[in-house]
Structures are given as C-alpha cells and as structure tokens.
Coordinates of C-alpha atoms and ligand atoms in Angstrom, one line a residue:
Chain M
M143 CA 66.3 17.2 -17.3
R144 CA 69.6 18.2 -18.9
R145 CA 69.3 19.0 -22.6
F146 CA 70.3 16.5 -25.4
E147 CA 69.7 15.8 -29.0
L148 CA 67.5 12.8 -29.8
A149 CA 67.8 10.8 -32.9
E150 CA 65.0 8.4 -33.8
P151 CA 66.1 6.0 -36.3
Q152 CA 63.7 3.5 -37.8
T153 CA 66.1 0.7 -38.5
L154 CA 68.9 -1.0 -36.8
E155 CA 71.4 -0.2 -39.6
E156 CA 70.5 3.5 -39.3
A157 CA 71.0 3.3 -35.4
C158 CA 74.3 1.6 -35.7
A159 CA 75.6 4.1 -38.4
L160 CA 74.4 7.0 -36.0
L161 CA 76.4 5.6 -33.1
N162 CA 79.5 4.7 -35.3
D163 CA 79.6 8.3 -36.8
D164 CA 79.3 10.1 -33.5
G165 CA 81.5 8.8 -30.6
D166 CA 79.5 10.9 -28.1
A167 CA 76.1 9.4 -29.1
K168 CA 74.5 6.8 -26.7
A169 CA 71.8 4.3 -27.3
L170 CA 68.5 4.6 -25.3
A171 CA 66.2 1.7 -24.9
G172 CA 63.8 1.6 -21.9
G173 CA 65.6 4.6 -20.4
T174 CA 65.3 3.3 -16.8
A175 CA 69.1 3.2 -16.2
L176 CA 70.2 5.9 -18.6
L177 CA 67.8 8.6 -17.7
T178 CA 68.4 7.9 -14.1
L179 CA 72.3 8.5 -14.7
I180 CA 71.5 11.6 -16.6
K181 CA 69.1 12.9 -13.8
H182 CA 71.8 12.3 -11.1
G183 CA 74.4 14.2 -13.3
I184 CA 76.5 11.0 -13.6
F185 CA 76.3 10.8 -17.3
I186 CA 76.3 14.0 -19.4
P187 CA 74.5 13.3 -22.7
K188 CA 75.1 14.9 -26.1
T189 CA 73.0 12.8 -28.5
L190 CA 70.7 9.9 -27.5
V191 CA 69.8 7.3 -30.1
N192 CA 66.5 6.2 -29.3
L193 CA 66.1 2.6 -30.3
K194 CA 62.3 2.2 -29.5
K195 CA 61.1 3.3 -33.0
I196 CA 63.0 0.4 -34.5
G197 CA 60.7 -2.4 -35.6
G198 CA 61.4 -6.1 -35.3
M199 CA 63.6 -5.8 -32.3
S200 CA 61.3 -7.2 -29.6
G201 CA 59.4 -10.5 -29.3
I202 CA 60.1 -14.1 -28.1
D203 CA 60.5 -17.3 -30.1
Y204 CA 61.1 -20.8 -29.0
D205 CA 62.3 -23.8 -30.9
R206 CA 63.0 -27.2 -29.4
Q207 CA 66.4 -27.5 -31.1
R208 CA 67.6 -24.0 -31.0
G209 CA 66.0 -22.8 -27.7
L210 CA 64.8 -19.3 -26.9
R211 CA 65.4 -16.1 -28.9
I212 CA 64.4 -12.8 -27.2
G213 CA 64.6 -9.4 -29.1
A214 CA 66.7 -6.9 -27.3
L215 CA 63.9 -4.4 -26.9
T216 CA 61.5 -7.0 -25.2
S217 CA 60.5 -5.6 -21.9
I218 CA 61.4 -7.5 -18.7
Y219 CA 57.8 -7.9 -18.0
D220 CA 57.1 -9.5 -21.4
V221 CA 59.9 -12.1 -20.7
E222 CA 58.5 -12.9 -17.2
S223 CA 54.9 -13.3 -18.5
S224 CA 55.7 -15.1 -21.7
P225 CA 54.1 -18.5 -21.6
L226 CA 57.2 -20.0 -23.4
V227 CA 59.5 -18.7 -20.7
C228 CA 57.2 -19.7 -17.9
Q229 CA 56.9 -23.2 -19.3
Y230 CA 60.4 -24.0 -20.4
Y231 CA 62.6 -21.6 -18.3
P232 CA 60.5 -21.0 -15.0
W233 CA 63.6 -19.7 -13.1
L234 CA 64.3 -17.1 -15.8
A235 CA 60.8 -16.0 -15.5
E236 CA 61.4 -15.7 -11.8
A237 CA 64.5 -13.8 -12.1
C238 CA 62.8 -11.3 -14.4
H239 CA 59.8 -11.0 -12.1
L240 CA 62.1 -10.2 -9.3
V241 CA 63.4 -7.1 -10.9
A242 CA 62.6 -3.8 -9.4
N243 CA 58.8 -3.0 -9.6
I244 CA 56.0 -3.6 -12.2
R245 CA 56.5 -0.1 -13.7
I246 CA 60.3 -0.5 -14.3
R247 CA 59.7 -4.0 -15.6
N248 CA 57.2 -2.6 -18.1
M249 CA 59.7 0.0 -19.4
A250 CA 63.1 -1.7 -19.0
T251 CA 64.2 -3.9 -22.0
I252 CA 66.1 -7.2 -21.4
G253 CA 68.9 -5.8 -23.9
G254 CA 69.2 -2.7 -21.8
N255 CA 69.6 -4.8 -18.6
L256 CA 72.5 -6.8 -20.1
A257 CA 74.1 -3.9 -22.0
H258 CA 74.1 -1.7 -18.8
G259 CA 76.4 -4.3 -17.2
D260 CA 75.3 -3.3 -13.6
Y261 CA 76.4 -6.1 -11.3
Q262 CA 73.5 -5.7 -8.9
S263 CA 71.1 -7.3 -11.5
D264 CA 69.0 -10.4 -11.4
P265 CA 68.5 -11.6 -15.1
P266 CA 72.2 -11.9 -15.9
T267 CA 72.8 -14.4 -13.1
A268 CA 70.0 -16.8 -14.4
L269 CA 71.2 -16.3 -17.9
V270 CA 74.7 -17.2 -17.3
A271 CA 73.6 -20.4 -15.6
L272 CA 71.7 -21.1 -18.8
D273 CA 74.8 -20.6 -20.9
A274 CA 73.0 -17.8 -23.0
S275 CA 74.6 -15.8 -25.7
V276 CA 73.9 -12.5 -27.1
D277 CA 73.8 -11.2 -30.8
L278 CA 75.9 -8.2 -31.4
T279 CA 75.4 -6.2 -34.6
R280 CA 76.8 -3.2 -36.4
G281 CA 73.9 -3.1 -38.8
T282 CA 75.7 -5.3 -41.2
G283 CA 76.5 -8.7 -40.0
T284 CA 76.2 -10.2 -36.5
R285 CA 78.5 -11.7 -34.1
Q286 CA 77.4 -14.0 -31.3
I287 CA 79.2 -14.3 -28.0
K288 CA 78.5 -16.0 -24.8
L289 CA 77.0 -13.8 -22.1
S290 CA 79.7 -14.8 -19.8
E291 CA 82.2 -13.2 -22.1
F292 CA 80.0 -10.3 -22.9
L293 CA 79.8 -9.2 -19.3
L294 CA 83.3 -8.0 -18.4
G295 CA 82.7 -6.2 -15.1
S296 CA 81.0 -3.4 -13.4
Y297 CA 79.4 -1.4 -16.2
E298 CA 81.8 -3.0 -18.6
T299 CA 80.7 -5.1 -21.6
A300 CA 82.2 -6.4 -24.8
L301 CA 80.1 -3.9 -26.9
Q302 CA 82.3 -2.2 -29.4
P303 CA 81.6 1.4 -30.5
G304 CA 78.9 1.4 -33.0
E305 CA 77.5 -2.0 -31.9
L306 CA 74.2 -2.8 -30.6
L307 CA 72.9 -5.9 -28.7
S308 CA 70.0 -7.2 -31.0
A309 CA 69.0 -10.4 -29.3
L310 CA 69.5 -12.8 -26.6
V311 CA 69.8 -16.4 -27.4
V312 CA 69.2 -19.3 -24.7
P313 CA 69.9 -23.0 -25.4
P314 CA 67.1 -25.4 -24.9
P315 CA 66.4 -26.2 -21.3
D316 CA 66.9 -29.9 -21.7
S317 CA 66.2 -31.7 -18.5
W318 CA 67.4 -29.0 -16.1
R319 CA 65.4 -28.2 -13.0
G320 CA 66.3 -24.9 -11.4
T321 CA 65.7 -21.9 -9.3
Y322 CA 66.8 -18.4 -9.0
I323 CA 66.8 -16.8 -5.5
K324 CA 67.3 -13.1 -4.8
F325 CA 68.3 -11.7 -1.5
T326 CA 67.7 -7.9 -0.7
T327 CA 69.0 -6.1 2.2
G328 CA 66.5 -3.2 1.6
S329 CA 62.9 -3.2 0.6
S330 CA 61.4 -6.2 -1.4
E331 CA 61.9 -4.4 -4.7
E332 CA 65.5 -3.4 -4.1
R333 CA 68.4 -4.3 -6.3
P334 CA 69.9 -7.7 -5.2
C335 CA 72.5 -8.0 -2.4
A336 CA 73.1 -11.4 -3.8
G337 CA 71.4 -13.6 -6.3
I338 CA 71.9 -17.3 -6.8
A339 CA 71.0 -19.3 -9.8
A340 CA 71.1 -23.2 -9.5
L341 CA 70.2 -25.6 -12.3
L342 CA 70.4 -29.3 -11.5
R343 CA 70.2 -32.5 -13.5
M344 CA 69.4 -35.5 -11.4
E345 CA 69.0 -39.1 -12.3
Q346 CA 67.8 -41.6 -9.7
G347 CA 68.8 -39.5 -6.8
I348 CA 72.3 -38.8 -8.2
C349 CA 73.4 -35.3 -9.5
R350 CA 74.3 -35.8 -13.1
D351 CA 75.2 -32.2 -13.7
L352 CA 74.9 -28.8 -11.8
R353 CA 75.3 -25.2 -12.9
L354 CA 75.7 -22.8 -10.0
V355 CA 76.2 -19.1 -10.5
V356 CA 76.5 -16.4 -7.9
G357 CA 75.4 -12.9 -9.0
A358 CA 75.5 -9.4 -7.7
V359 CA 78.1 -9.9 -5.2
S360 CA 81.2 -9.2 -7.5
P361 CA 81.6 -7.4 -10.6
R362 CA 80.0 -10.1 -12.9
P363 CA 78.0 -13.2 -12.3
V364 CA 80.4 -16.0 -11.3
R365 CA 80.1 -19.8 -12.1
M366 CA 81.1 -22.0 -9.3
H367 CA 83.0 -24.6 -11.6
H368 CA 84.7 -26.4 -8.5
A369 CA 81.4 -26.9 -6.7
E370 CA 79.8 -27.9 -9.9
E371 CA 82.5 -30.6 -10.4
F372 CA 82.3 -31.7 -6.9
A373 CA 78.5 -32.3 -7.1
R374 CA 78.6 -34.4 -10.2
G375 CA 77.9 -38.1 -9.5
K376 CA 76.9 -37.5 -5.9
E377 CA 73.7 -37.8 -4.1
I378 CA 72.9 -34.3 -2.8
S379 CA 73.0 -35.0 0.9
E380 CA 73.1 -32.5 3.7
A381 CA 76.9 -33.0 3.9
V382 CA 77.3 -32.4 0.2
L383 CA 75.0 -29.2 0.5
Q384 CA 77.3 -27.9 3.4
T385 CA 80.5 -28.6 1.3
I386 CA 79.1 -26.8 -1.8
G387 CA 77.9 -23.8 0.3
A388 CA 81.3 -23.5 2.0
E389 CA 83.2 -23.8 -1.4
A390 CA 81.0 -21.0 -2.9
S391 CA 81.6 -18.9 0.1
R392 CA 85.3 -19.4 -0.1
V393 CA 85.4 -18.6 -3.9
V394 CA 83.6 -15.4 -4.3
D395 CA 85.2 -12.1 -4.0
P396 CA 82.4 -9.8 -2.8
I397 CA 82.4 -6.0 -3.2
D398 CA 81.7 -3.8 -0.2
D399 CA 78.7 -1.7 -1.0
L400 CA 75.5 0.0 0.3
R401 CA 73.8 -3.4 0.3
G402 CA 76.3 -5.3 2.5
S403 CA 80.0 -5.5 3.5
A404 CA 82.2 -8.0 1.8
S405 CA 82.3 -10.5 4.8
Y406 CA 78.6 -10.3 5.3
K407 CA 78.1 -11.2 1.5
R408 CA 80.6 -14.0 1.7
Q409 CA 78.6 -15.6 4.6
L410 CA 75.4 -15.0 2.9
V411 CA 76.5 -16.7 -0.3
G412 CA 77.1 -20.0 1.6
V413 CA 73.7 -19.8 3.1
L414 CA 71.9 -18.9 -0.1
V415 CA 73.6 -21.5 -2.2
R416 CA 72.5 -24.3 0.3
R417 CA 69.0 -22.7 0.2
A418 CA 68.8 -22.7 -3.7
L419 CA 70.1 -26.2 -4.0
A420 CA 67.6 -27.5 -1.4
A421 CA 64.7 -25.7 -3.1
V422 CA 65.6 -27.5 -6.4
I423 CA 65.9 -30.9 -4.8
H424 CA 62.6 -30.7 -2.9
Chain P
M90 CA 64.1 21.4 -31.6
K91 CA 60.7 20.0 -30.8
I92 CA 59.4 16.7 -32.0
N93 CA 55.9 16.3 -33.3
I94 CA 54.0 13.2 -32.0
S95 CA 50.5 11.9 -32.1
T96 CA 49.3 10.3 -29.0
T97 CA 46.0 9.3 -27.3
L98 CA 45.6 10.8 -23.8
N99 CA 42.6 9.8 -21.7
D100 CA 40.8 8.7 -25.0
R101 CA 41.4 11.9 -26.9
T102 CA 43.8 12.0 -29.7
L103 CA 46.4 14.7 -29.5
E104 CA 48.8 16.2 -32.1
V105 CA 51.4 18.0 -30.0
S106 CA 55.3 18.9 -30.0
V107 CA 57.5 17.9 -27.2
Y108 CA 61.1 18.6 -26.4
P109 CA 63.6 15.7 -26.7
N110 CA 64.6 15.9 -23.1
Q111 CA 61.1 16.3 -21.7
T112 CA 59.7 13.4 -19.6
L113 CA 56.1 12.4 -20.0
L114 CA 55.6 13.6 -16.4
E115 CA 56.9 17.1 -17.3
F116 CA 54.8 17.2 -20.5
L117 CA 51.6 16.2 -18.5
R118 CA 52.2 18.7 -15.8
D119 CA 53.9 21.8 -17.5
D120 CA 52.4 21.7 -21.0
L121 CA 48.9 20.3 -20.4
C122 CA 48.3 21.4 -16.7
L123 CA 47.4 17.9 -15.7
K124 CA 48.7 18.1 -12.1
G125 CA 47.4 14.7 -10.9
S126 CA 50.6 12.8 -11.6
V127 CA 53.1 14.1 -9.2
E128 CA 56.9 13.6 -8.8
G129 CA 58.2 11.8 -5.7
C130 CA 61.7 10.5 -6.3
G131 CA 62.1 11.2 -10.0
V132 CA 63.9 7.8 -10.5
G133 CA 61.3 5.1 -10.6
V134 CA 61.3 4.0 -7.1
C135 CA 58.2 5.7 -5.4
G136 CA 55.3 5.3 -7.9
S137 CA 53.7 8.6 -7.3
C138 CA 53.9 9.4 -11.1
T139 CA 52.4 6.2 -12.2
V140 CA 50.4 6.4 -15.4
L141 CA 49.1 3.8 -17.7
V142 CA 50.7 3.3 -21.2
D143 CA 48.5 0.8 -23.2
N144 CA 46.9 -0.1 -19.9
R145 CA 50.2 -0.9 -18.2
P146 CA 51.6 1.1 -15.3
V147 CA 54.9 2.9 -16.0
S148 CA 56.9 5.7 -14.2
S149 CA 56.3 8.9 -16.2
C150 CA 59.3 10.5 -14.6
L151 CA 61.5 8.1 -16.6
M152 CA 59.6 7.9 -19.8
L153 CA 60.5 10.5 -22.6
A154 CA 57.4 12.3 -23.8
T155 CA 58.3 11.4 -27.4
D156 CA 57.9 7.8 -26.5
A157 CA 54.2 8.4 -25.9
A158 CA 53.9 8.6 -29.8
G159 CA 51.2 6.0 -31.0
K160 CA 50.5 5.0 -27.4
R161 CA 47.3 5.2 -25.3
I162 CA 48.1 7.1 -22.1
T163 CA 45.8 7.1 -19.1
T164 CA 46.3 9.5 -16.2
I165 CA 44.2 10.0 -13.0
E166 CA 42.4 12.8 -14.7
G167 CA 41.1 10.1 -17.3
L168 CA 39.4 7.8 -14.9
G169 CA 36.1 9.4 -13.9
R170 CA 33.2 9.2 -16.6
N171 CA 30.7 12.1 -16.8
G172 CA 31.3 13.4 -13.4
A173 CA 31.1 9.9 -11.6
L174 CA 34.2 8.4 -10.1
D175 CA 35.9 5.3 -11.2
P176 CA 35.1 2.2 -9.1
V177 CA 38.7 2.2 -7.9
Q178 CA 38.4 5.8 -6.6
E179 CA 35.1 4.9 -4.9
A180 CA 36.7 2.0 -3.2
F181 CA 39.6 4.2 -2.0
L182 CA 37.1 6.7 -0.6
K183 CA 35.1 4.0 1.0
H184 CA 38.3 2.4 2.6
Q185 CA 39.9 5.7 3.3
A186 CA 42.9 4.3 1.5
F187 CA 44.9 7.6 1.8
Q188 CA 46.1 10.0 4.3
C189 CA 48.0 13.0 2.9
G190 CA 47.1 12.0 -0.6
Y191 CA 50.5 12.5 -2.2
C192 CA 50.9 9.0 -3.4
T193 CA 47.2 8.5 -4.2
P194 CA 46.9 9.4 -7.8
G195 CA 49.8 6.9 -8.4
M196 CA 48.5 4.3 -6.2
I197 CA 45.0 4.4 -7.8
M198 CA 46.6 4.1 -11.3
A199 CA 48.7 1.0 -10.1
V200 CA 45.6 -0.6 -8.7
K201 CA 43.8 0.3 -12.1
G202 CA 46.7 -1.5 -13.9
L203 CA 46.6 -4.5 -11.6
L204 CA 42.8 -5.0 -12.2
L205 CA 43.1 -4.5 -15.9
N206 CA 45.8 -7.2 -15.9
N207 CA 44.2 -9.5 -13.3
P208 CA 40.5 -8.6 -12.3
H209 CA 40.4 -11.0 -9.5
P210 CA 43.9 -10.7 -7.7
T211 CA 44.6 -12.7 -4.5
E212 CA 45.9 -10.6 -1.6
S213 CA 49.4 -11.9 -2.3
Q214 CA 49.2 -11.0 -5.9
A215 CA 48.0 -7.5 -5.1
R216 CA 50.8 -7.1 -2.6
D217 CA 53.3 -8.2 -5.2
Y218 CA 52.0 -6.0 -8.0
L219 CA 51.7 -2.9 -5.6
S220 CA 55.0 -3.5 -3.8
G221 CA 56.7 -0.7 -5.8
N222 CA 54.1 2.0 -4.9
L223 CA 55.2 3.7 -1.6
C224 CA 52.9 5.4 0.8
R225 CA 54.9 7.2 3.6
C226 CA 51.6 7.6 5.6
G227 CA 51.4 3.8 5.7
T228 CA 47.9 3.3 4.2
Y229 CA 48.8 0.0 2.8
V230 CA 46.3 -2.0 4.8
E231 CA 43.5 0.3 3.6
V232 CA 44.8 0.1 -0.1
L233 CA 44.6 -3.8 0.2
A234 CA 41.2 -3.6 1.6
A235 CA 39.9 -1.5 -1.3
V236 CA 41.7 -3.9 -3.7
Q237 CA 40.1 -7.0 -2.0
E238 CA 36.6 -5.6 -2.4
L239 CA 37.2 -4.6 -6.1
A240 CA 38.7 -8.1 -6.7
G241 CA 35.6 -9.7 -5.3
R242 CA 33.2 -8.1 -7.8
Ligands
FAD662 C1 64.0 1.8 -9.5 C2 64.9 0.8 -10.2 C3 65.1 -0.5 -9.6 C4 65.8 -1.5 -10.3 N1 65.8 -2.7 -9.6 C5 66.5 -3.7 -10.3 C6 66.5 -5.0 -9.7 O1 66.0 -5.3 -8.7 N2 67.1 -6.0 -10.5 C7 67.7 -5.8 -11.6 O2 68.3 -6.7 -12.3 N3 67.8 -4.6 -12.2 C8 67.2 -3.5 -11.5 N4 67.0 -2.3 -12.0 C9 67.8 -2.0 -13.3 C10 66.9 -2.2 -14.5 O3 66.8 -3.7 -14.8 C11 67.7 -1.7 -15.7 O4 67.6 -0.2 -15.5 C12 67.0 -1.9 -17.0 O5 67.0 -3.2 -17.4 C13 67.8 -1.2 -18.2 O6 67.2 -1.4 -19.4 P1 66.6 -0.2 -20.2 O7 65.9 -0.7 -21.5 O8 65.9 0.7 -19.4 O9 68.1 0.4 -20.6 P2 68.5 2.0 -20.8 O10 68.5 2.8 -19.6 O11 67.8 2.6 -22.1 O12 70.0 1.7 -21.2 C14 70.9 1.2 -20.3 C15 72.3 1.1 -21.0 O13 72.3 0.1 -22.0 C16 72.7 0.6 -23.2 N5 71.8 -0.1 -24.1 C17 70.4 -0.3 -24.1 N6 69.9 -1.1 -25.0 C18 70.9 -1.4 -25.8 C19 71.1 -2.2 -26.8 N7 70.1 -3.0 -27.5 N8 72.4 -2.4 -27.5 C20 73.4 -1.8 -26.8 N9 73.3 -1.0 -25.8 C21 72.1 -0.8 -25.2 C22 72.4 2.2 -23.1 O14 73.2 2.9 -24.1 C23 72.8 2.3 -21.7 O15 74.1 2.5 -21.6 C24 66.4 -1.1 -11.5 C25 66.1 0.1 -12.0 C26 65.4 1.0 -11.5 C27 65.3 2.3 -12.2

C-alpha cells in the first residue's frame, strides 16, 4: 500500500489535537472504507491518525429515559449482536446485520460508517428513522447534532476540521414497531441499491405515528414527511399502502449508479415502501 | 519508521516491528513467510485472506499490521495440532469442499470463526455467516455439507 505516517494517540484529546494541527491528517477507525480508498488511489494519505488505541470509545449503554448510547469505535457486529439493541431496537440490529459480510462487520466501526457519509449504507437509514444524534468533539467540549443534520450529502458531513465523532445517541424506542429492509441488485452482501426503514405506532388498528425513511437512493437518507402525515389517524389498508408507496416513489430523487438507474430506483422505492409497511403491520 | 508491537500469532507471542502502511496480510506473507492466507480482491469482498482476530474472522488485507498489537491472531497455519489436522480441515477433505483451493484457507478460517461463535449452526445461519466468502469453483454445496457434519457433533 502507498506510504503514510501513522500517529497512534492514546486519548481523544490527543487525536483531535493531531487532526487540528495537521490539515492533511485523516482519522482511521476500522479502515474498511479508508484503506480501500487508499488502495484504489482515490485518497492519497499523508498522515493517518489511528483511533483504535484510544480507550473508552467503544461500548453500548442503554437507559430507559435516555435511550441508547454507542461509542463511535464499537464494531458494527457488536451493535447487531448486542442484547440491548436486539431487544429494544431490533430493526437497528437488522440494519447492522445486513452490512457487507461478517469480516467487514467485525472491523468496521459504527462511527466510521456514519462519518464516511457514503449514501449506499444501511445503518444511517434506520438511525435517521429513530431520530438519532451524534456527539462531535474537539477533545474539549462536545456538541450534539441530529444525524439527519450531520449527513449533508454524498461523502459530506457536518464534521469540522479537528473534530471527531465520539458517540451515537438513540432516543428510547417507546412503542415503535419497525423494520428495515435492504434491496441489493448484486450479490446478497452487496451495498444497498435501496434501503427502507419504517417505524409505526398503532393503536387499535389506527396508525398513531409513522416514520418512513428511504436510504441509499439519494445523497442522504430522506424522511417521507408527507407520507408520514398522510398515514396518521388512518387504518393502514391496502389503499393507504398504495398511496404511501406512490407518494414515496414521487418524492425521491434517485441517483443513477451501478446499482440501478434513477427510474428503476424510483419504481423500486414504491414497491419496497409497501413491503416494509406490510411487514410491520403483519 | 517501523512500529514495535507485541502480538500472539497461532498461540506464540511475538515481538516484531511493522511498517505503518503494512497490512496484516503483507506482514504474514512477506515478513513471516506464512503463505496460507492469500490475496484475492484486496478490498474485503472475497474472503480469501480471512484470518481470526480474537476468534473473529476479519479481512487481513484491510487490517493494518500495527492493529494486531495485543490481539490473538489465528491463521490457517495455526489450526493443526501436532501434525494432526483440525476437525474443520478433516471435514473439508471428507466432503471435498474445494476444487482449485485458492479460497480454501479463507473459507476454512471463516468456518472456524462460525463454529467458535455458534457451535451448532443451522444451514441458514451457516449460509448467512459464510455468504461473504466467495468460491469461484462453486464448491458451496460441499462446504455447507462439511459445516453440517461439524454442526451435528
Ligand atoms: C466489502 C465492503 C462491503 C460493504 N458493504 C456495505 C453495506 O452493505 N452496507 C453498508 O452500510 N456499508 C457497507 N460497507 C461500508 C462499511 O460499512 C464502511 O466501510 C465502514 O462502516 C466504515 O467504518 P470504518 O470504521 O472501517 O471507517 P474507516 O475506513 O476507518 O473511516 C471511514 C471514514 O470515516 C472517518 N472516520 C472514522 N471514524 C471516525 C470518527 N470516530 N470521527 C470522525 N471521523 C471518522 C475516516 O477519517 C474516514 O474518512 C462496505 C464496505 C466494504 C469494504
């Protein structure tokens, strides 16, 4: 692989200082995205700041009032296999389980997945539906912003120079029931062509609340606010499913890429949204 | 400048120095002459460089050697004991779960990882876990037969 300097700080403060002092330095977590870019010659590194020797940046906590807190260096496999995540947020466990293959999930970190900002990802879609936030730190002081505001576009995030993502915070699951479905046009372990997260709150057969997010088709996960509003107070009949699917299909602005043309993805979104909602209801 | 690390490789503790940009796969093959782990795609897709880190499969082509510090690495060379093959290797032989053999060390390490994690996988669990280890000869049916035998023990 191309040569680079490697800094191996022991603390978050040190890591932020290194990144702040050297504008060419880049953080390295699981390396699954960054080393691939380096190998392909897309990113030419000078100094990498290895985060993996920093203590206390991984692990999962759950509190009924505050919800879930996941350290940025937690591997995607540790998220999907956490009993807390499986019990309270099964659709998040599923979105993590559907990432890549077992080797990548053992190496890749959840913080790296979000900070990379690749639109063809699974966890961000489920996390935006859950209204998750991220903690960003410069070593001293931390700011918390909504994930939906952190993800700005394809490979673009709200991270400032010298800033690191330290943790992911997910509100309590309350009475949501949900699902995440991934659709691939290549082999089963491929990146998503489309991903749908649907969370539903039902009371006596009536939809009290809906969160519907379409991921991987446009530069960032998109919440279907109109469809959500339309569903509230209604029984989710076949006709309502059709309307919501059509609305989602109309609203998305898909990117043409290797995994499908824009018109194919638009069609697909309508079908997948109906499937996702039907799966939650039944 | 090289970085000094201490790691455990196939049950032996090693004090070694590695280059910052050296992958674990390059370190195993080029520095230690352990040629069992092989490079296929080089980007985490094919699985032929699979090794275990603390008993979990990873792609050694995407792991920096320096990150082996303090970890327990197991490669295909570390499976047999005193000249005897590992049960996974025996099962692969019995079911002829290979043809050209290029993917085989990685496939065996992935199966080892599966069984360490879940000693009695169902067929669908085995398919799910092994889906990212590619075999271009198409020996998947034989690999799954080997796994089913091991799972039944
Ligand atoms: C073969 C393969 C298949 C894949 N398939 C899928 C898939 O199906 N679905 C899916 O969702 N994803 C998929 N991915 C992407 C994978 O999820 C990401 O590569 C991974 O999550 C990135 O995490 P990492 O820890 O390896 O990040 P790294 O590669 O270490 O870093 C990625 C980027 O994030 C930055 N970064 C990392 N951590 C932090 C931090 N704490 N704070 C600030 N910046 C940080 C780095 O500077 C870099 O720019 C696949 C990847 C591979 C290699």
